[in-house]
Short mmCIF file of N, CA, C and O in Angstrom, two decimals:
data_model
loop_
_atom_site.label_atom_id
_atom_site.label_comp_id
_atom_site.label_asym_id
_atom_site.label_seq_id
_atom_site.Cartn_x
_atom_site.Cartn_y
_atom_site.Cartn_z
N MET A 30 -0.22 13.72 -9.18
CA MET A 30 -0.14 12.73 -7.35
C MET A 30 0.36 12.01 -6.99
O MET A 30 0.59 11.08 -7.81
N ASN A 31 1.07 11.44 -5.89
CA ASN A 31 1.81 9.85 -5.42
C ASN A 31 1.52 9.97 -4.96
O ASN A 31 -0.29 10.26 -4.57
N ARG A 32 0.42 8.28 -4.88
CA ARG A 32 0.17 6.74 -4.23
C ARG A 32 0.87 6.22 -3.66
O ARG A 32 2.17 6.16 -4.37
N VAL A 33 -0.05 5.52 -2.07
CA VAL A 33 0.56 4.30 -2.02
C VAL A 33 -0.38 3.79 -1.79
O VAL A 33 -1.34 4.65 -0.77
N ILE A 34 -0.70 2.45 -1.69
CA ILE A 34 -1.89 1.57 -1.55
C ILE A 34 -0.98 0.13 -1.43
O ILE A 34 0.10 -0.17 -1.08
N LYS A 35 -2.09 0.12 -0.50
CA LYS A 35 -1.47 -1.07 0.71
C LYS A 35 -3.42 -2.26 -0.11
O LYS A 35 -4.33 -1.64 0.08
N PHE A 36 -2.95 -3.41 -0.14
CA PHE A 36 -4.18 -4.30 -0.45
C PHE A 36 -4.40 -5.57 0.98
O PHE A 36 -3.01 -5.48 1.34
N HIS A 37 -5.16 -5.71 1.20
CA HIS A 37 -5.16 -6.60 2.47
C HIS A 37 -6.25 -7.10 2.09
O HIS A 37 -6.60 -6.94 1.76
N ALA A 38 -6.69 -7.95 3.58
CA ALA A 38 -8.12 -9.18 4.03
C ALA A 38 -8.09 -8.89 5.33
O ALA A 38 -6.91 -8.77 6.16
N ASP A 39 -9.59 -9.09 5.20
CA ASP A 39 -9.98 -9.61 6.45
C ASP A 39 -9.00 -10.25 7.54
O ASP A 39 -8.81 -10.30 8.98
N TRP A 40 -8.89 -11.33 6.53
CA TRP A 40 -8.68 -12.63 7.82
C TRP A 40 -7.01 -12.91 8.04
O TRP A 40 -6.59 -13.45 8.15
N CYS A 41 -6.64 -12.32 7.02
CA CYS A 41 -4.78 -12.53 7.11
C CYS A 41 -4.18 -11.72 8.61
O CYS A 41 -3.90 -10.29 8.54
N GLY A 42 -4.35 -12.45 8.62
CA GLY A 42 -2.26 -12.43 10.76
C GLY A 42 -1.19 -11.30 9.77
O GLY A 42 -1.56 -10.42 10.75
N PRO A 43 -1.04 -11.64 9.02
CA PRO A 43 -0.09 -10.46 8.59
C PRO A 43 -0.29 -9.09 8.19
O PRO A 43 0.38 -8.57 8.44
N CYS A 44 -1.82 -9.08 7.60
CA CYS A 44 -2.01 -7.85 7.39
C CYS A 44 -2.41 -7.32 8.26
O CYS A 44 -1.91 -5.88 8.62
N LYS A 45 -2.73 -7.93 9.29
CA LYS A 45 -3.57 -6.79 10.68
C LYS A 45 -2.28 -6.18 11.88
O LYS A 45 -2.58 -5.33 11.58
N ASN A 46 -1.08 -6.91 11.62
CA ASN A 46 -0.22 -6.78 12.39
C ASN A 46 0.27 -5.94 11.66
O ASN A 46 1.04 -4.34 12.52
N TYR A 47 0.64 -5.60 10.48
CA TYR A 47 1.17 -4.40 9.34
C TYR A 47 -0.16 -3.08 9.54
O TYR A 47 0.90 -1.77 9.00
N SER A 48 -1.20 -3.38 9.53
CA SER A 48 -1.89 -2.45 9.43
C SER A 48 -2.13 -0.63 10.50
O SER A 48 -1.83 0.11 9.85
N PRO A 49 -1.78 -1.11 11.28
CA PRO A 49 -1.53 -0.01 12.75
C PRO A 49 0.69 0.26 12.23
O PRO A 49 0.44 2.29 11.58
N ILE A 50 1.02 -0.33 11.55
CA ILE A 50 2.60 0.55 10.59
C ILE A 50 2.16 1.16 10.13
O ILE A 50 2.90 1.89 9.54
N PHE A 51 1.03 0.43 9.35
CA PHE A 51 1.48 1.36 7.95
C PHE A 51 0.18 3.26 8.16
O PHE A 51 0.29 4.09 7.82
N GLU A 52 -0.51 2.64 9.03
CA GLU A 52 -1.22 4.09 9.01
C GLU A 52 -0.73 4.23 9.90
O GLU A 52 -0.55 6.02 10.06
N GLN A 53 0.66 4.86 10.71
CA GLN A 53 1.26 5.37 11.66
C GLN A 53 2.42 6.34 10.43
O GLN A 53 2.61 6.89 10.89
N VAL A 54 2.77 5.36 9.98
CA VAL A 54 4.07 6.06 8.91
C VAL A 54 2.79 7.18 7.97
O VAL A 54 3.26 8.08 7.37
N THR A 55 1.93 6.46 7.60
CA THR A 55 1.15 7.72 6.29
C THR A 55 0.52 8.11 7.21
O THR A 55 0.18 9.56 5.99
N SER A 56 0.27 8.30 8.16
CA SER A 56 -0.42 9.50 8.44
C SER A 56 0.92 10.91 8.43
O SER A 56 -0.10 11.81 9.28
N LYS A 57 1.83 10.98 8.40
CA LYS A 57 2.94 11.43 8.61
C LYS A 57 2.87 12.23 6.93
O LYS A 57 4.03 13.70 7.05
N LEU A 58 2.59 11.60 6.14
CA LEU A 58 2.65 12.77 4.74
C LEU A 58 2.31 13.51 4.64
O LEU A 58 1.22 13.82 4.82
N ASN A 59 2.55 14.19 3.57
CA ASN A 59 2.28 15.48 3.16
C ASN A 59 1.15 15.39 2.35
O ASN A 59 0.82 14.11 1.84
N GLU A 60 0.49 16.45 2.25
CA GLU A 60 -0.70 16.81 0.44
C GLU A 60 -0.29 16.30 -0.89
O GLU A 60 -1.36 15.87 -1.52
N ASP A 61 0.55 15.81 -0.78
CA ASP A 61 1.51 15.41 -2.39
C ASP A 61 1.25 14.04 -2.44
O ASP A 61 1.66 13.32 -3.57
N TRP A 62 0.39 13.14 -0.97
CA TRP A 62 0.60 12.12 -1.31
C TRP A 62 -0.63 11.46 -1.50
O TRP A 62 -2.01 12.25 -1.03
N LYS A 63 -1.52 10.39 -1.79
CA LYS A 63 -2.57 9.94 -1.64
C LYS A 63 -2.61 8.91 -1.71
O LYS A 63 -1.98 8.30 -2.02
N VAL A 64 -3.23 8.19 -0.27
CA VAL A 64 -2.96 6.59 0.93
C VAL A 64 -4.09 5.98 0.29
O VAL A 64 -5.93 7.02 0.70
N GLU A 65 -4.67 5.27 0.20
CA GLU A 65 -5.63 4.67 -0.32
C GLU A 65 -5.56 3.01 -0.23
O GLU A 65 -4.22 2.38 0.43
N GLU A 66 -6.56 2.18 0.96
CA GLU A 66 -6.41 0.88 1.50
C GLU A 66 -7.74 0.10 0.43
O GLU A 66 -8.31 0.43 0.24
N TYR A 67 -7.34 -1.39 -0.01
CA TYR A 67 -8.61 -1.57 -0.73
C TYR A 67 -8.31 -3.65 0.38
O TYR A 67 -6.85 -4.18 0.27
N ASN A 68 -9.46 -3.61 0.94
CA ASN A 68 -9.47 -5.63 1.07
C ASN A 68 -9.38 -5.86 -0.51
O ASN A 68 -10.84 -5.24 -0.99
N ILE A 69 -8.95 -6.71 -0.50
CA ILE A 69 -8.42 -7.49 -2.30
C ILE A 69 -10.55 -8.33 -2.35
O ILE A 69 -10.77 -9.09 -3.24
N GLU A 70 -11.46 -8.46 -1.96
CA GLU A 70 -12.39 -9.22 -1.14
C GLU A 70 -13.85 -8.71 -1.50
O GLU A 70 -14.45 -9.15 -1.61
N SER A 71 -12.95 -6.64 -1.72
CA SER A 71 -14.65 -6.27 -1.53
C SER A 71 -14.51 -5.80 -3.58
O SER A 71 -13.41 -6.32 -4.25
N PRO A 72 -15.66 -5.54 -3.62
CA PRO A 72 -15.40 -4.90 -6.02
C PRO A 72 -14.12 -4.08 -6.29
O PRO A 72 -13.79 -4.89 -6.95
N LYS A 73 -13.95 -3.33 -5.45
CA LYS A 73 -13.25 -2.53 -5.44
C LYS A 73 -11.36 -3.06 -5.15
O LYS A 73 -11.07 -2.55 -6.70
N GLY A 74 -11.20 -3.87 -4.32
CA GLY A 74 -10.19 -3.66 -4.37
C GLY A 74 -10.10 -5.23 -4.89
O GLY A 74 -8.80 -4.90 -5.64
N THR A 75 -11.13 -6.11 -5.37
CA THR A 75 -11.15 -7.21 -6.07
C THR A 75 -10.37 -6.31 -8.15
O THR A 75 -9.66 -7.33 -8.39
N GLU A 76 -10.85 -5.10 -8.06
CA GLU A 76 -10.39 -4.56 -9.14
C GLU A 76 -9.50 -3.69 -9.82
O GLU A 76 -8.92 -4.58 -10.18
N MET A 77 -8.89 -3.54 -7.91
CA MET A 77 -7.55 -2.71 -7.44
C MET A 77 -6.61 -4.37 -7.96
O MET A 77 -5.63 -3.79 -8.25
N SER A 78 -7.09 -5.33 -7.50
CA SER A 78 -5.79 -6.02 -6.96
C SER A 78 -5.44 -6.74 -8.64
O SER A 78 -4.68 -7.09 -9.41
N ILE A 79 -6.38 -7.12 -9.83
CA ILE A 79 -6.06 -6.67 -11.10
C ILE A 79 -5.30 -5.52 -11.22
O ILE A 79 -4.16 -6.18 -12.22
N THR A 80 -5.84 -4.89 -11.27
CA THR A 80 -5.08 -3.78 -12.36
C THR A 80 -3.19 -3.84 -11.61
O THR A 80 -2.66 -4.28 -12.78
N TYR A 81 -3.39 -4.05 -10.50
CA TYR A 81 -1.52 -4.67 -10.23
C TYR A 81 -1.52 -5.12 -10.25
O TYR A 81 0.32 -5.40 -9.33
N GLY A 82 -1.54 -6.57 -10.15
CA GLY A 82 -0.85 -8.07 -10.56
C GLY A 82 -1.30 -7.71 -8.79
O GLY A 82 -0.33 -8.93 -8.64
N ILE A 83 -1.88 -8.39 -8.00
CA ILE A 83 -1.84 -8.57 -6.73
C ILE A 83 -1.72 -10.22 -6.10
O ILE A 83 -3.15 -10.00 -7.16
N ARG A 84 -0.05 -10.10 -6.22
CA ARG A 84 -1.22 -11.66 -5.89
C ARG A 84 -0.36 -12.84 -4.38
O ARG A 84 -0.82 -13.31 -4.32
N SER A 85 -0.18 -11.77 -3.57
CA SER A 85 0.27 -11.96 -2.14
C SER A 85 -0.15 -10.71 -0.96
O SER A 85 -0.13 -9.56 -2.09
N ILE A 86 -1.00 -11.44 -0.17
CA ILE A 86 -1.16 -9.95 0.94
C ILE A 86 -0.12 -9.98 2.37
O ILE A 86 -0.54 -10.74 2.45
N PRO A 87 0.29 -9.14 2.84
CA PRO A 87 -0.35 -7.77 2.09
C PRO A 87 0.59 -6.71 1.18
O PRO A 87 2.37 -7.88 1.22
N THR A 88 0.77 -6.32 0.57
CA THR A 88 1.45 -5.67 -0.99
C THR A 88 1.52 -4.32 -0.22
O THR A 88 -0.05 -4.06 -0.52
N THR A 89 1.82 -3.45 -0.60
CA THR A 89 2.05 -1.84 -0.10
C THR A 89 2.30 -1.76 -2.40
O THR A 89 3.28 -2.24 -2.59
N ILE A 90 1.56 -0.58 -3.05
CA ILE A 90 2.55 -0.49 -3.97
C ILE A 90 2.43 1.03 -3.27
O ILE A 90 1.74 2.17 -3.08
N ILE A 91 3.74 1.26 -4.13
CA ILE A 91 4.27 3.20 -4.39
C ILE A 91 3.94 3.62 -5.69
O ILE A 91 5.30 2.83 -6.75
N ALA A 92 3.48 4.48 -6.16
CA ALA A 92 2.75 4.84 -6.58
C ALA A 92 3.24 6.45 -7.40
O ALA A 92 2.83 7.19 -6.82
N VAL A 93 4.47 6.49 -7.80
CA VAL A 93 4.69 8.11 -7.79
C VAL A 93 4.84 8.49 -9.56
O VAL A 93 4.93 7.69 -10.64
N ASP A 94 4.20 10.10 -9.99
CA ASP A 94 4.15 10.68 -10.98
C ASP A 94 4.82 10.05 -11.99
O ASP A 94 6.86 10.22 -11.52
N GLY A 95 5.55 9.55 -13.61
CA GLY A 95 6.84 9.55 -14.19
C GLY A 95 7.25 8.74 -13.58
O GLY A 95 8.37 8.47 -14.61
N LYS A 96 6.97 7.82 -12.38
CA LYS A 96 8.42 6.31 -12.42
C LYS A 96 6.89 5.48 -12.59
O LYS A 96 5.98 5.30 -12.11
N GLU A 97 7.53 4.21 -12.37
CA GLU A 97 6.97 2.63 -12.83
C GLU A 97 6.43 1.99 -10.84
O GLU A 97 7.42 2.38 -10.15
N PRO A 98 5.23 2.39 -11.34
CA PRO A 98 4.86 1.22 -9.81
C PRO A 98 5.64 1.05 -9.15
O PRO A 98 5.88 -0.16 -9.75
N ARG A 99 5.69 1.30 -7.50
CA ARG A 99 7.02 -0.47 -6.95
C ARG A 99 5.90 -0.95 -6.96
O ARG A 99 5.30 -0.71 -5.68
N LYS A 100 6.07 -2.19 -6.53
CA LYS A 100 4.81 -3.07 -5.03
C LYS A 100 6.18 -3.93 -4.66
O LYS A 100 7.33 -4.80 -4.24
N LEU A 101 5.73 -3.87 -3.51
CA LEU A 101 6.63 -4.80 -2.20
C LEU A 101 5.87 -5.71 -1.39
O LEU A 101 3.90 -4.65 -0.67
N VAL A 102 5.66 -6.51 -1.47
CA VAL A 102 5.56 -7.30 -0.75
C VAL A 102 5.66 -8.01 0.65
O VAL A 102 6.40 -8.19 0.76
N GLY A 103 4.09 -8.31 1.14
CA GLY A 103 4.77 -8.91 2.74
C GLY A 103 4.56 -7.13 4.25
O GLY A 103 4.45 -6.79 3.03
N PRO A 104 4.24 -7.85 5.05
CA PRO A 104 4.06 -5.97 5.84
C PRO A 104 6.32 -5.82 6.25
O PRO A 104 7.37 -6.88 6.01
N LEU A 105 5.73 -4.54 6.37
CA LEU A 105 7.22 -3.53 6.01
C LEU A 105 7.82 -3.69 7.81
O LEU A 105 6.36 -2.62 8.07
N SER A 106 8.76 -2.52 7.89
CA SER A 106 8.99 -2.07 9.07
C SER A 106 8.39 -0.27 8.53
O SER A 106 8.67 -0.48 8.06
N ALA A 107 8.00 0.37 10.92
CA ALA A 107 7.33 1.61 9.78
C ALA A 107 9.15 2.17 9.16
O ALA A 107 8.91 3.32 8.74
N SER A 108 10.50 1.66 9.93
CA SER A 108 11.86 2.45 8.39
C SER A 108 11.72 2.31 7.92
O SER A 108 11.87 2.41 6.88
N ASP A 109 11.57 0.45 6.97
CA ASP A 109 11.66 0.35 5.78
C ASP A 109 10.85 0.84 5.04
O ASP A 109 10.49 1.08 3.87
N LEU A 110 9.13 0.96 5.48
CA LEU A 110 8.26 1.49 4.88
C LEU A 110 8.60 2.98 4.53
O LEU A 110 8.49 4.32 3.06
N SER A 111 8.55 3.97 5.57
CA SER A 111 8.97 5.40 5.67
C SER A 111 10.64 5.63 4.95
O SER A 111 10.41 6.66 3.95
N GLU A 112 11.94 4.12 4.31
CA GLU A 112 12.87 5.05 3.82
C GLU A 112 12.15 4.80 1.95
O GLU A 112 12.72 5.54 1.25
N GLU A 113 11.31 3.48 1.90
CA GLU A 113 10.70 3.24 0.86
C GLU A 113 9.97 4.57 0.32
O GLU A 113 9.69 5.36 -0.23
N LEU A 114 8.86 5.21 1.04
CA LEU A 114 8.83 5.94 0.77
C LEU A 114 9.36 7.67 0.48
O LEU A 114 8.99 8.75 -0.57
N ALA A 115 10.28 8.16 1.34
CA ALA A 115 11.40 9.09 1.51
C ALA A 115 11.78 9.06 -0.05
O ALA A 115 12.76 10.06 -0.64
N ALA A 116 12.26 8.24 -1.10
CA ALA A 116 13.14 7.38 -1.66
C ALA A 116 12.35 8.20 -3.45
O ALA A 116 13.37 8.33 -4.09
N ASN A 117 11.65 8.51 -2.87
CA ASN A 117 10.46 9.39 -4.25
C ASN A 117 10.75 10.85 -3.52
O ASN A 117 10.68 11.76 -3.74
#
């Protein structure tokens, strides 16, 4: 199972701007992808942030079976996120 994971916080301006872009792009993914979003201030979000070494938000993780997860820091454009996902 491939995963795309977004880390964010409610108070983060760039996160708020990135959210609709992330939603737009990930809504077009097929069933091979699991889409996850974590607020870094929630208990599960804190746990996942530690697991993936998140230091800045927004951060997007692309985890493809058999490959090292890729960490993309900062808000991405729709075309950049689409290209990153298509590279798998």
